[in-house]
Tab-separated table of C-alpha atoms in Angstrom:
chain	number	residue	atom	x	y	z
K	1	MET	CA	-103.611	33.382	65.287
K	2	GLY	CA	-106.159	31.675	67.548
K	3	THR	CA	-107.185	28.082	67.202
K	4	SER	CA	-110.509	26.676	66.185
K	5	PRO	CA	-113.487	28.969	65.947
K	6	LEU	CA	-114.709	27.535	69.217
K	7	GLY	CA	-111.426	27.863	70.964
K	8	LEU	CA	-110.002	30.616	73.023
K	9	GLU	CA	-108.813	33.565	71.079
K	10	ARG	CA	-105.148	33.530	71.929
K	11	THR	CA	-104.606	37.057	70.755
K	12	GLN	CA	-107.146	38.219	73.286
K	13	LEU	CA	-105.525	36.119	75.979
K	14	LEU	CA	-102.174	37.502	74.988
K	15	LYS	CA	-103.362	41.043	75.418
K	16	GLY	CA	-104.057	40.336	79.026
K	17	VAL	CA	-100.618	38.955	79.753
K	18	LEU	CA	-98.404	40.797	77.324
K	19	ASP	CA	-97.179	43.175	79.971
K	20	SER	CA	-96.264	40.303	82.215
K	21	VAL	CA	-94.473	38.250	79.602
K	22	VAL	CA	-92.508	41.267	78.420
K	23	LEU	CA	-91.457	41.993	81.976
K	24	ALA	CA	-90.561	38.361	82.458
K	25	ALA	CA	-88.474	38.288	79.319
K	26	LEU	CA	-86.554	41.337	80.421
K	27	SER	CA	-86.089	39.980	83.902
K	28	GLU	CA	-84.054	37.175	82.366
K	29	SER	CA	-81.814	39.602	80.587
K	30	ASP	CA	-81.866	43.095	79.230
K	31	SER	CA	-82.857	43.151	75.624
K	32	TYR	CA	-83.734	45.375	72.707
K	33	GLY	CA	-87.150	45.574	71.145
K	34	TYR	CA	-86.922	43.082	68.349
K	35	ASP	CA	-85.054	40.638	70.502
K	36	VAL	CA	-87.891	40.689	73.030
K	37	VAL	CA	-90.356	39.881	70.274
K	38	ARG	CA	-88.171	37.124	68.944
K	39	ARG	CA	-87.693	35.550	72.351
K	40	LEU	CA	-91.403	35.605	73.106
K	41	ARG	CA	-92.180	33.973	69.803
K	42	LEU	CA	-89.583	31.296	70.373
K	43	SER	CA	-91.039	30.689	73.814
K	44	GLY	CA	-94.345	29.576	72.377
K	45	LEU	CA	-96.131	32.787	71.582
K	46	PRO	CA	-95.848	33.098	67.812
K	47	GLU	CA	-98.844	35.355	67.737
K	48	VAL	CA	-96.988	38.167	69.442
K	49	ALA	CA	-97.300	41.110	67.099
K	50	ASP	CA	-94.308	43.314	66.737
K	51	ALA	CA	-96.275	46.526	67.131
K	52	SER	CA	-97.974	45.203	70.242
K	53	ALA	CA	-94.708	44.225	71.839
K	54	TYR	CA	-92.938	47.423	70.881
K	55	GLY	CA	-95.818	49.570	72.046
K	56	THR	CA	-95.913	47.651	75.291
K	57	LEU	CA	-92.207	48.201	75.766
K	58	ARG	CA	-92.601	51.938	75.281
K	59	ARG	CA	-95.580	52.095	77.600
K	60	LEU	CA	-93.892	50.128	80.351
K	61	PHE	CA	-90.889	52.374	79.980
K	62	ALA	CA	-93.074	55.438	80.289
K	63	GLN	CA	-94.712	53.981	83.352
K	64	GLY	CA	-91.396	53.575	85.077
K	65	LEU	CA	-91.202	49.817	85.015
K	66	LEU	CA	-88.339	49.746	82.566
K	67	THR	CA	-85.132	51.562	82.133
K	68	SER	CA	-83.269	51.927	78.881
K	69	TYR	CA	-79.825	52.523	77.591
K	70	VAL	CA	-78.247	52.691	74.185
K	71	VAL	CA	-75.556	50.317	73.101
K	72	ALA	CA	-73.481	51.285	70.144
K	73	SER	CA	-73.167	48.695	67.440
K	74	GLU	CA	-70.441	48.468	64.863
K	75	GLU	CA	-72.503	46.345	62.519
K	76	GLY	CA	-75.759	48.191	62.480
K	77	PRO	CA	-77.770	50.855	64.179
K	78	HIS	CA	-77.392	51.591	67.858
K	79	ARG	CA	-79.653	49.412	69.897
K	80	LYS	CA	-81.807	50.607	72.735
K	81	TYR	CA	-81.776	48.003	75.435
K	82	TYR	CA	-84.456	47.756	78.050
K	83	GLY	CA	-84.195	46.400	81.529
K	84	LEU	CA	-86.357	46.202	84.615
K	85	THR	CA	-86.356	48.882	87.245
K	86	PRO	CA	-86.992	47.963	90.867
K	87	VAL	CA	-90.567	49.009	90.302
K	88	GLY	CA	-90.752	46.790	87.263
K	89	GLN	CA	-89.271	43.899	89.176
K	90	LYS	CA	-91.845	44.286	91.871
K	91	ALA	CA	-94.584	44.578	89.285
K	92	LEU	CA	-93.450	41.359	87.712
K	93	GLU	CA	-93.513	39.603	91.045
K	94	VAL	CA	-97.020	40.774	91.730
K	95	GLN	CA	-98.224	39.888	88.275
K	96	ARG	CA	-96.572	36.525	88.433
K	97	SER	CA	-98.329	35.784	91.698
K	98	ASP	CA	-101.609	37.039	90.346
K	99	TRP	CA	-101.314	34.962	87.238
K	100	LEU	CA	-100.457	31.831	89.092
K	101	SER	CA	-103.387	32.332	91.374
K	102	PHE	CA	-105.720	33.205	88.542
K	103	SER	CA	-104.620	30.427	86.268
K	104	THR	CA	-104.912	27.912	89.075
K	105	ILE	CA	-108.453	28.950	89.742
K	106	VAL	CA	-109.357	28.850	86.075
K	107	ALA	CA	-107.748	25.470	85.736
K	108	ARG	CA	-109.748	24.137	88.647
K	109	ILE	CA	-112.941	25.483	87.186
K	110	LEU	CA	-112.241	24.149	83.763
K	111	THR	CA	-111.360	20.734	85.075
K	112	GLY	CA	-114.351	20.601	87.343
K	113	ASP	CA	-112.296	20.451	90.490
K	114	ALA	CA	-113.749	23.714	91.677
K	115	PHE	CA	-117.135	22.175	92.023
K	116	THR	CA	-116.292	19.295	94.292
K	117	PRO	CA	-119.387	18.375	96.302
K	118	GLY	CA	-119.144	19.649	99.800
K	119	ASP	CA	-116.777	22.383	98.913
K	120	GLU	CA	-119.023	25.256	99.711
K	121	SER	CA	-116.333	27.805	100.458
I	1	MET	CA	-77.570	38.473	61.101
I	2	THR	CA	-78.536	37.964	57.458
I	3	THR	CA	-78.227	40.646	54.949
I	4	THR	CA	-81.407	42.533	54.626
I	5	THR	CA	-82.996	43.019	51.292
I	6	THR	CA	-84.962	45.868	52.632
I	7	SER	CA	-83.218	49.078	51.819
I	8	PRO	CA	-82.729	51.847	54.346
I	9	THR	CA	-85.005	53.953	52.231
I	10	GLN	CA	-87.773	51.436	52.525
I	11	ILE	CA	-87.261	51.288	56.242
I	12	ALA	CA	-87.372	55.040	56.503
I	13	ASP	CA	-90.445	55.194	54.329
I	14	TYR	CA	-92.213	52.671	56.489
I	15	ALA	CA	-91.245	54.496	59.666
I	16	ASN	CA	-92.378	57.819	58.237
I	17	ALA	CA	-95.677	56.310	57.206
I	18	VAL	CA	-96.172	55.080	60.751
I	19	ARG	CA	-95.381	58.535	62.066
I	20	THR	CA	-97.827	60.067	59.671
I	21	ALA	CA	-100.527	57.705	60.857
I	22	LEU	CA	-99.795	58.855	64.390
I	23	GLY	CA	-99.672	62.480	63.437
I	24	ASP	CA	-102.542	63.365	65.728
I	25	LEU	CA	-100.416	62.697	68.779
I	26	SER	CA	-98.735	65.517	70.598
I	27	PRO	CA	-94.994	65.840	70.045
I	28	GLU	CA	-94.360	64.421	73.469
I	29	GLN	CA	-96.673	61.467	72.936
I	30	ALA	CA	-95.220	60.765	69.538
I	31	HIS	CA	-91.700	60.890	70.891
I	32	ALA	CA	-92.515	58.535	73.718
I	33	VAL	CA	-94.112	55.907	71.504
I	34	LEU	CA	-91.974	56.288	68.389
I	35	ASP	CA	-88.587	56.782	69.933
I	36	GLY	CA	-86.242	54.209	68.490
I	37	LEU	CA	-88.696	53.018	65.853
I	38	ASP	CA	-86.258	53.358	62.983
I	39	GLU	CA	-83.671	51.269	64.737
I	40	HIS	CA	-86.331	48.746	65.681
I	41	LEU	CA	-87.502	48.421	62.096
I	42	THR	CA	-83.912	48.102	60.969
I	43	GLU	CA	-83.463	45.167	63.297
I	44	ILE	CA	-86.594	43.557	61.876
I	45	ALA	CA	-85.455	44.209	58.333
I	46	ALA	CA	-82.077	42.685	59.113
I	47	ASP	CA	-83.835	39.401	59.776
I	48	GLY	CA	-84.338	39.053	56.066
I	49	PRO	CA	-87.823	40.077	55.042
I	50	ASP	CA	-88.137	41.381	51.558
I	51	ASP	CA	-90.773	43.797	52.529
I	52	LEU	CA	-91.627	45.136	55.915
I	53	VAL	CA	-95.274	45.185	54.972
I	54	ASP	CA	-95.226	41.431	54.592
I	55	VAL	CA	-93.961	41.057	58.135
I	56	LEU	CA	-95.506	43.947	59.962
I	57	GLY	CA	-98.568	44.781	57.966
I	58	THR	CA	-99.312	48.133	56.518
I	59	PRO	CA	-97.896	51.177	58.259
I	60	SER	CA	-101.372	52.311	59.209
I	61	ALA	CA	-102.177	48.944	60.747
I	62	TYR	CA	-98.846	48.950	62.518
I	63	ALA	CA	-99.515	52.426	63.802
I	64	ALA	CA	-102.962	51.438	65.020
I	65	GLU	CA	-101.562	48.474	66.902
I	66	LEU	CA	-98.769	50.574	68.279
I	67	ARG	CA	-101.222	53.184	69.430
I	68	ALA	CA	-103.426	50.614	71.145
I	69	SER	CA	-100.616	48.817	72.938
I	70	ALA	CA	-99.175	52.122	74.045
I	71	GLY	CA	-102.478	52.995	75.638
I	72	LEU	CA	-103.230	55.938	73.430
I	73	GLY	CA	-106.567	54.797	72.084
I	74	SER	CA	-107.756	55.539	68.597
I	75	ALA	CA	-106.980	58.625	66.636
I	76	THR	CA	-110.296	60.306	67.306
I	77	THR	CA	-111.317	58.881	70.634
I	78	PRO	CA	-110.058	59.446	74.131
I	79	THR	CA	-107.255	57.244	75.253
I	80	ALA	CA	-108.178	53.789	76.437
I	81	PRO	CA	-106.200	51.396	78.548
I	82	ALA	CA	-104.416	48.574	76.839
I	83	THR	CA	-103.841	46.707	80.044
I	84	ALA	CA	-104.642	47.393	83.639
I	85	THR	CA	-101.451	48.858	84.964
I	86	THR	CA	-100.959	51.862	87.099
I	87	PRO	CA	-100.011	54.969	85.149
I	88	ARG	CA	-96.685	56.453	85.977
I	89	VAL	CA	-94.570	59.324	84.939
I	90	ALA	CA	-92.517	58.736	81.843
I	91	PRO	CA	-88.774	58.760	82.307
I	92	SER	CA	-86.367	60.250	79.827
I	93	SER	CA	-85.596	58.577	76.587
I	94	THR	CA	-81.960	57.698	77.106
I	95	THR	CA	-80.020	56.276	79.970
I	96	SER	CA	-82.236	57.005	82.878
I	97	THR	CA	-84.272	55.604	85.682
I	98	PRO	CA	-87.883	56.528	86.260
I	99	PRO	CA	-88.956	58.275	89.426
I	100	PRO	CA	-88.660	55.946	92.391
I	101	ASP	CA	-91.980	54.624	93.507
I	102	ALA	CA	-90.991	51.112	94.329
I	103	ASP	CA	-93.407	50.568	97.156
I	104	GLN	CA	-96.553	50.933	95.128
I	105	PRO	CA	-97.731	47.530	93.979
I	106	ILE	CA	-98.689	46.949	90.393
I	107	ASP	CA	-101.656	44.690	89.919
I	108	GLY	CA	-101.715	43.830	86.265
I	109	LEU	CA	-104.535	41.363	86.311
I	110	SER	CA	-107.094	42.065	88.936
I	111	SER	CA	-107.225	45.851	88.970
I	112	PRO	CA	-109.937	47.469	86.912
I	113	PRO	CA	-108.721	49.207	83.823
I	114	VAL	CA	-107.480	52.679	84.531
I	115	GLU	CA	-108.970	55.325	82.323
I	116	PRO	CA	-105.961	57.335	81.286
I	117	THR	CA	-105.859	61.056	80.707
I	118	PRO	CA	-103.404	63.004	78.615
I	119	SER	CA	-101.295	63.449	81.688
I	120	SER	CA	-101.610	59.944	83.084
I	121	ARG	CA	-100.985	56.688	81.362
I	122	LEU	CA	-97.896	57.493	79.426
I	123	HIS	CA	-97.648	60.966	80.939
I	124	LEU	CA	-96.901	62.167	77.513
I	125	GLY	CA	-97.144	65.810	76.624
I	126	ASP	CA	-96.043	67.164	79.968
I	127	GLY	CA	-92.607	68.305	78.961
I	128	ARG	CA	-93.454	71.697	77.617
I	129	THR	CA	-96.436	72.005	79.884
I	130	SER	CA	-94.132	71.520	82.865
I	131	ILE	CA	-91.930	74.395	81.760
I	132	SER	CA	-94.994	76.574	81.325
I	133	ARG	CA	-96.257	75.656	84.740
I	134	ILE	CA	-92.926	76.398	86.351
I	135	THR	CA	-92.777	79.760	84.646
I	136	MET	CA	-96.299	80.566	85.728
I	137	VAL	CA	-95.571	79.675	89.339
I	138	VAL	CA	-92.498	81.882	89.371
I	139	VAL	CA	-94.278	84.823	87.792
I	140	LEU	CA	-97.260	84.562	90.117
I	141	SER	CA	-95.008	84.285	93.144
I	142	VAL	CA	-93.109	87.407	92.165
I	143	LEU	CA	-96.311	89.301	91.518
I	144	ALA	CA	-97.845	88.170	94.778
I	145	ILE	CA	-94.818	89.240	96.747
I	146	THR	CA	-94.692	92.585	95.008
I	147	VAL	CA	-98.369	93.348	95.406
I	148	ILE	CA	-98.559	92.322	99.008
I	149	ARG	CA	-95.364	94.079	99.874
I	150	VAL	CA	-96.534	97.306	98.364
I	151	SER	CA	-100.044	97.214	99.699
I	152	LYS	CA	-99.403	95.996	103.171
I	153	PRO	CA	-95.937	95.636	104.471
I	154	ILE	CA	-95.747	92.601	106.620
I	155	MET	CA	-92.446	91.641	108.081
I	156	GLY	CA	-91.344	88.197	107.188
I	157	LEU	CA	-94.040	87.670	104.597
I	158	GLU	CA	-91.609	88.046	101.777
I	159	VAL	CA	-89.447	85.342	103.234
I	160	VAL	CA	-92.427	83.048	103.586
I	161	LEU	CA	-93.667	83.745	100.091
I	162	GLY	CA	-90.226	83.341	98.648
I	163	ALA	CA	-89.816	80.014	100.357
I	164	LEU	CA	-93.261	78.957	99.228
I	165	GLY	CA	-92.440	79.922	95.677
I	166	VAL	CA	-89.298	77.854	95.610
I	167	ALA	CA	-91.052	74.990	97.338
I	168	SER	CA	-93.921	75.064	94.882
I	169	VAL	CA	-91.566	74.931	91.927
I	170	TRP	CA	-89.718	72.019	93.482
I	171	TRP	CA	-92.945	70.235	94.314
I	172	GLY	CA	-94.236	70.803	90.830
I	173	LEU	CA	-91.145	69.265	89.355
I	174	ARG	CA	-91.445	66.202	91.518
I	175	ALA	CA	-95.184	65.785	91.159
I	176	LEU	CA	-95.129	66.083	87.424
I	177	GLY	CA	-91.974	64.104	87.012
I	178	ALA	CA	-91.107	66.979	84.811
I	179	ARG	CA	-87.508	66.098	84.317
I	180	ALA	CA	-88.407	62.675	83.073
I	181	ASN	CA	-90.836	64.108	80.581
I	182	LEU	CA	-88.511	66.655	79.110
I	183	THR	CA	-86.646	66.260	75.922
I	184	GLY	CA	-82.889	66.327	75.941
I	185	ALA	CA	-82.761	69.997	75.103
I	186	MET	CA	-85.184	70.847	77.846
I	187	GLN	CA	-83.253	68.800	80.349
I	188	ARG	CA	-80.099	70.690	79.507
I	189	ARG	CA	-81.852	73.971	80.035
I	190	LEU	CA	-83.619	72.971	83.208
I	191	PRO	CA	-80.706	73.529	85.630
I	192	ALA	CA	-80.124	76.971	84.203
I	193	ALA	CA	-83.827	77.759	84.416
I	194	LEU	CA	-83.996	76.636	88.023
I	195	GLY	CA	-80.852	78.560	88.854
I	196	ALA	CA	-82.209	81.715	87.295
I	197	THR	CA	-85.463	81.284	89.159
I	198	ALA	CA	-83.679	80.818	92.451
I	199	LEU	CA	-81.497	83.845	91.774
I	200	VAL	CA	-84.483	86.046	90.995
I	201	LEU	CA	-86.279	84.910	94.101
I	202	ALA	CA	-83.178	85.369	96.230
I	203	VAL	CA	-82.629	88.889	94.960
I	204	LEU	CA	-86.268	89.757	95.396
I	205	VAL	CA	-86.611	88.252	98.844
I	206	GLY	CA	-83.258	89.578	99.959
I	207	GLY	CA	-84.097	93.030	98.731
I	208	LEU	CA	-87.443	92.985	100.420
I	209	ILE	CA	-85.937	91.772	103.643
I	210	ALA	CA	-83.310	94.474	103.534
I	211	GLY	CA	-85.894	97.048	102.630
I	212	ASN	CA	-88.093	95.920	105.424
I	213	HIS	CA	-85.408	96.668	107.920
I	214	THR	CA	-85.775	100.341	107.443
I	215	VAL	CA	-85.100	101.410	110.972
I	216	ASP	CA	-81.476	102.098	111.407
I	217	ARG	CA	-81.692	103.502	114.861
I	218	VAL	CA	-84.280	105.090	116.960
I	219	ILE	CA	-82.892	107.250	119.667
I	220	TYR	CA	-84.818	108.721	122.473
I	221	ASN	CA	-83.472	110.358	125.537
I	222	GLY	CA	-80.205	108.626	125.037
I	223	GLY	CA	-81.735	105.251	124.687
I	224	VAL	CA	-81.015	103.483	121.438
I	225	SER	CA	-83.061	100.891	119.701
I	226	SER	CA	-81.644	99.187	116.678
I	227	PRO	CA	-83.519	98.104	114.780
I	228	SER	CA	-86.459	97.210	116.937
I	229	ARG	CA	-85.223	96.303	120.358
I	230	SER	CA	-83.527	98.301	122.954
I	231	THR	CA	-79.757	98.206	122.920
I	232	VAL	CA	-78.945	101.165	125.084
I	233	PRO	CA	-81.230	102.297	127.888
I	234	THR	CA	-82.484	105.794	128.088
I	235	ALA	CA	-80.983	108.292	130.441
I	236	THR	CA	-83.487	107.237	133.035
I	237	GLY	CA	-82.933	103.569	132.497
I	238	GLY	CA	-85.895	102.924	130.309
I	239	LEU	CA	-86.134	100.894	127.168
I	240	VAL	CA	-86.608	102.002	123.599
I	241	MET	CA	-88.597	99.679	121.468
I	242	VAL	CA	-89.716	100.136	117.920
I	243	LEU	CA	-92.398	98.029	116.338
I	244	PRO	CA	-92.778	99.025	112.700
I	245	ASN	CA	-94.965	97.278	110.128
I	246	VAL	CA	-97.509	96.217	112.660
I	247	ILE	CA	-99.938	93.879	110.991
I	248	GLY	CA	-103.451	95.207	110.915
I	249	PHE	CA	-102.413	98.303	112.766
I	250	ASP	CA	-105.296	100.013	114.437
I	251	ALA	CA	-104.432	103.095	116.386
I	252	ASP	CA	-107.388	102.926	118.712
I	253	ALA	CA	-106.768	99.314	119.527
I	254	ALA	CA	-103.105	100.005	120.017
I	255	ILE	CA	-103.884	102.799	122.442
I	256	ALA	CA	-106.161	100.513	124.377
I	257	VAL	CA	-103.540	97.821	124.565
I	258	LEU	CA	-100.846	100.211	125.595
I	259	GLY	CA	-103.075	101.593	128.268
I	260	ALA	CA	-103.704	98.128	129.572
I	261	LEU	CA	-99.965	97.617	129.789
I	262	GLY	CA	-99.643	100.683	131.919
I	263	LEU	CA	-98.172	102.787	129.162
I	264	GLU	CA	-99.399	106.180	128.224
I	265	PRO	CA	-99.766	106.810	124.537
I	266	VAL	CA	-98.947	110.388	124.065
I	267	VAL	CA	-98.965	111.003	120.394
I	268	ARG	CA	-100.936	109.903	117.464
I	269	ASN	CA	-100.089	111.061	114.020
I	270	ALA	CA	-102.399	110.961	111.108
I	271	GLY	CA	-99.854	111.388	108.435
I	272	ALA	CA	-98.803	108.683	106.101
I	273	GLY	CA	-99.766	106.216	108.727
I	274	PRO	CA	-100.635	106.333	112.365
I	275	THR	CA	-97.717	106.268	114.668
I	276	ILE	CA	-97.946	105.979	118.349
I	277	LEU	CA	-95.289	106.852	120.767
I	278	ALA	CA	-96.022	105.367	124.095
I	279	MET	CA	-94.171	106.235	127.186
I	280	ALA	CA	-93.927	104.630	130.530
I	281	PRO	CA	-94.882	107.064	133.239
I	282	GLY	CA	-92.950	107.829	136.333
I	283	PRO	CA	-93.033	104.645	138.346
I	284	GLY	CA	-92.952	102.527	135.238
I	285	THR	CA	-94.866	99.350	134.642
I	286	PRO	CA	-94.081	95.703	135.190
I	287	LEU	CA	-93.173	95.464	131.532
I	288	MET	CA	-91.568	98.759	130.891
I	289	PRO	CA	-89.354	100.613	133.370
I	290	PRO	CA	-89.839	104.346	133.684
I	291	GLY	CA	-88.464	106.329	130.832
I	292	SER	CA	-89.231	103.613	128.306
I	293	VAL	CA	-90.620	104.364	124.912
I	294	ILE	CA	-92.483	102.222	122.459
I	295	VAL	CA	-93.005	103.378	118.934
I	296	LEU	CA	-95.683	101.605	116.984
I	297	THR	CA	-96.223	102.225	113.313
I	298	ALA	CA	-98.292	100.735	110.565
I	299	GLY	CA	-95.479	101.083	108.100
I	300	PRO	CA	-91.719	101.108	108.224
I	301	LEU	CA	-89.818	103.885	109.877
I	302	SER	CA	-87.139	105.615	107.986
I	303	PRO	CA	-83.523	104.858	108.582
I	304	ARG	CA	-81.880	106.646	111.391
I	305	GLN	CA	-85.187	107.708	112.751
I	306	THR	CA	-85.175	109.946	115.727
I	307	ILE	CA	-87.791	110.474	118.293
I	308	PRO	CA	-87.553	113.988	119.578
I	309	ASP	CA	-87.429	114.123	123.269
I	310	THR	CA	-89.600	117.114	123.438
I	311	PRO	CA	-93.037	116.750	124.858
I	312	PRO	CA	-94.366	113.855	122.863
I	313	ALA	CA	-97.663	115.446	122.097
I	314	THR	CA	-95.904	117.796	119.795
I	315	VAL	CA	-94.063	115.282	117.736
I	316	ASP	CA	-94.490	116.006	114.107
I	317	SER	CA	-95.713	113.131	112.015
I	318	THR	CA	-93.621	114.188	109.101
I	319	ALA	CA	-90.511	113.959	111.174
I	320	LEU	CA	-91.327	110.449	112.136
I	321	ASN	CA	-92.235	109.238	108.719
I	322	THR	CA	-89.754	110.781	106.408
I	323	THR	CA	-86.190	110.052	105.601
I	324	ALA	CA	-85.144	113.508	106.502
I	325	ALA	CA	-84.361	112.969	110.147
I	326	THR	CA	-81.728	115.512	110.977
I	327	SER	CA	-80.707	115.374	114.576
I	328	ILE	CA	-79.409	112.752	116.822
I	329	ILE	CA	-80.158	112.937	120.426
I	330	THR	CA	-77.543	111.654	122.762
I	331	ALA	CA	-77.615	111.172	126.452
I	332	ASP	CA	-74.519	113.081	127.244
I	333	THR	CA	-75.349	116.613	126.477
I	334	ALA	CA	-77.191	119.289	128.201
I	335	VAL	CA	-80.760	119.821	127.531
I	336	ALA	CA	-81.615	122.251	124.883
I	337	THR	CA	-84.948	123.410	125.941
I	338	ALA	CA	-87.535	122.727	123.332
I	339	THR	CA	-89.606	125.816	123.389
I	340	ALA	CA	-91.259	125.631	120.034
I	341	ASP	CA	-92.821	122.286	120.493
I	342	THR	CA	-94.865	122.420	123.617
I	343	THR	CA	-98.499	122.481	122.760
I	344	ALA	CA	-100.021	119.760	124.890
I	345	ALA	CA	-99.533	118.068	128.185
I	346	PRO	CA	-97.120	115.213	127.832
I	347	THR	CA	-99.408	112.739	129.507
I	348	ALA	CA	-102.534	113.642	127.644
I	349	PRO	CA	-104.143	110.695	125.939
I	350	ALA	CA	-103.418	110.634	122.271
I	351	SER	CA	-106.964	111.076	121.179
I	352	THR	CA	-106.254	113.815	118.732
I	353	THR	CA	-104.258	113.643	115.624
I	354	THR	CA	-101.625	115.601	113.885
I	355	PRO	CA	-99.733	117.638	116.445
I	356	VAL	CA	-99.054	121.050	115.245
I	357	SER	CA	-95.478	121.735	116.056
I	358	ALA	CA	-92.433	120.629	114.261
I	359	PRO	CA	-89.626	119.027	116.124
I	360	PRO	CA	-86.635	121.153	116.841
I	361	THR	CA	-85.104	120.662	113.460
I	362	THR	CA	-83.283	123.903	113.697
I	363	THR	CA	-80.687	122.118	115.678
I	364	ALA	CA	-77.881	121.290	113.374
I	365	PRO	CA	-76.886	117.671	112.974
I	366	GLY	CA	-74.556	116.617	115.640
I	367	VAL	CA	-75.729	119.097	118.199
I	368	GLU	CA	-76.462	117.202	121.243
I	369	ARG	CA	-79.305	117.633	123.538
I	370	THR	CA	-81.221	115.593	125.948
I	371	ALA	CA	-84.471	115.872	127.669
I	372	SER	CA	-85.942	114.223	130.594
I	373	VAL	CA	-88.917	112.054	130.519
I	374	PRO	CA	-91.966	114.147	131.139
């Protein structure tokens, strides 16, 4: 978890975007809890904690951004799949736009491009 | 899927330990955050860990993380936001769709954190509270209707209150997202509860409406009014109008108004409630042709009420306000002179109360008599 002591604490960064990445994962395809965690970890976020992801799933579901349904399994327990509701889809779109805007600004600042002489706006 | 070395017992023990660590949550909150946990842990265990603690941490740590990400705060502190998302009503736990609110944007990054309340962020704990609120609304509505109806009969109020009661229950369900918060058992009972509520309100409102229409007929000088408007003119062509349950009935004010309309109030009873019988004099008025009668009361008239056609000043209040009306006056019979009732001039202002004479109740039911307009 995290990088060097002077680096950004990825777990803290992840907390700010966990909702968005969970929504994004489910926008690709409906999935059950552990599968969401696994997919996020395989996507480059190994620090995703299972409890964080599962709690986020339950909270987003309670907030109306996700819907759920149970799929019977012959091999193991029934799985509760989650998918995006129209509200969740819209939320994802907004958050995606916000993140892109935010990350672009941060990137400009961090690279010094935000402080180009003459750019007073 | 590899074969798990974690036994079902170990999975159950871990899940129970997590539940214990979250034991301070309300049943609704716990259900919302822990629903499906066993299956979730089973999936994790199926990935091959020897011990769930190695993968997930201790149950208490797992519970703490679960609590935080679910936006429930710590065990002894108020709930705190995990991320800045707009709180919504929780949908049901199985196949379902949350309440539609698709137009409200969700700003997950730039909005300030929302301080959740027990009824906000996860909207947990509203299931049973919703049922209690519905019950309270129904009970209060019934009581309000009953009290108001008994204390001050107001036509149509019962209908309004009944409609308001049903509307408030419906609004409460929508506002709270109650259905989404209810457990499966509660959801199964909800239609029956709503149906019973609607039935009670329908019976109550219907009964009150029926009871409010207490005037079967008012007959005067051949004219018939049923229940409140004239259907058959009097023998002289006048109208018969009955206005029971007058809101805020004030006899003096009513007399003044009637006088302004050109009518002559000729009786005022001080019995159970003031009743005024107003008659249009000879040439009539622009509103009321001659021979017309208006009966104003503060309360309901009894069914099949009769207005004796004897000199109005002698009308007995008890005859007007009881259910024991005995005679029906028709327009087709000869006049039976009312000799026992005349005690005042028919056109005298009704400034006194309680006429002294009884109506001609000695006439057997069915005996017909008429009288002319004084």
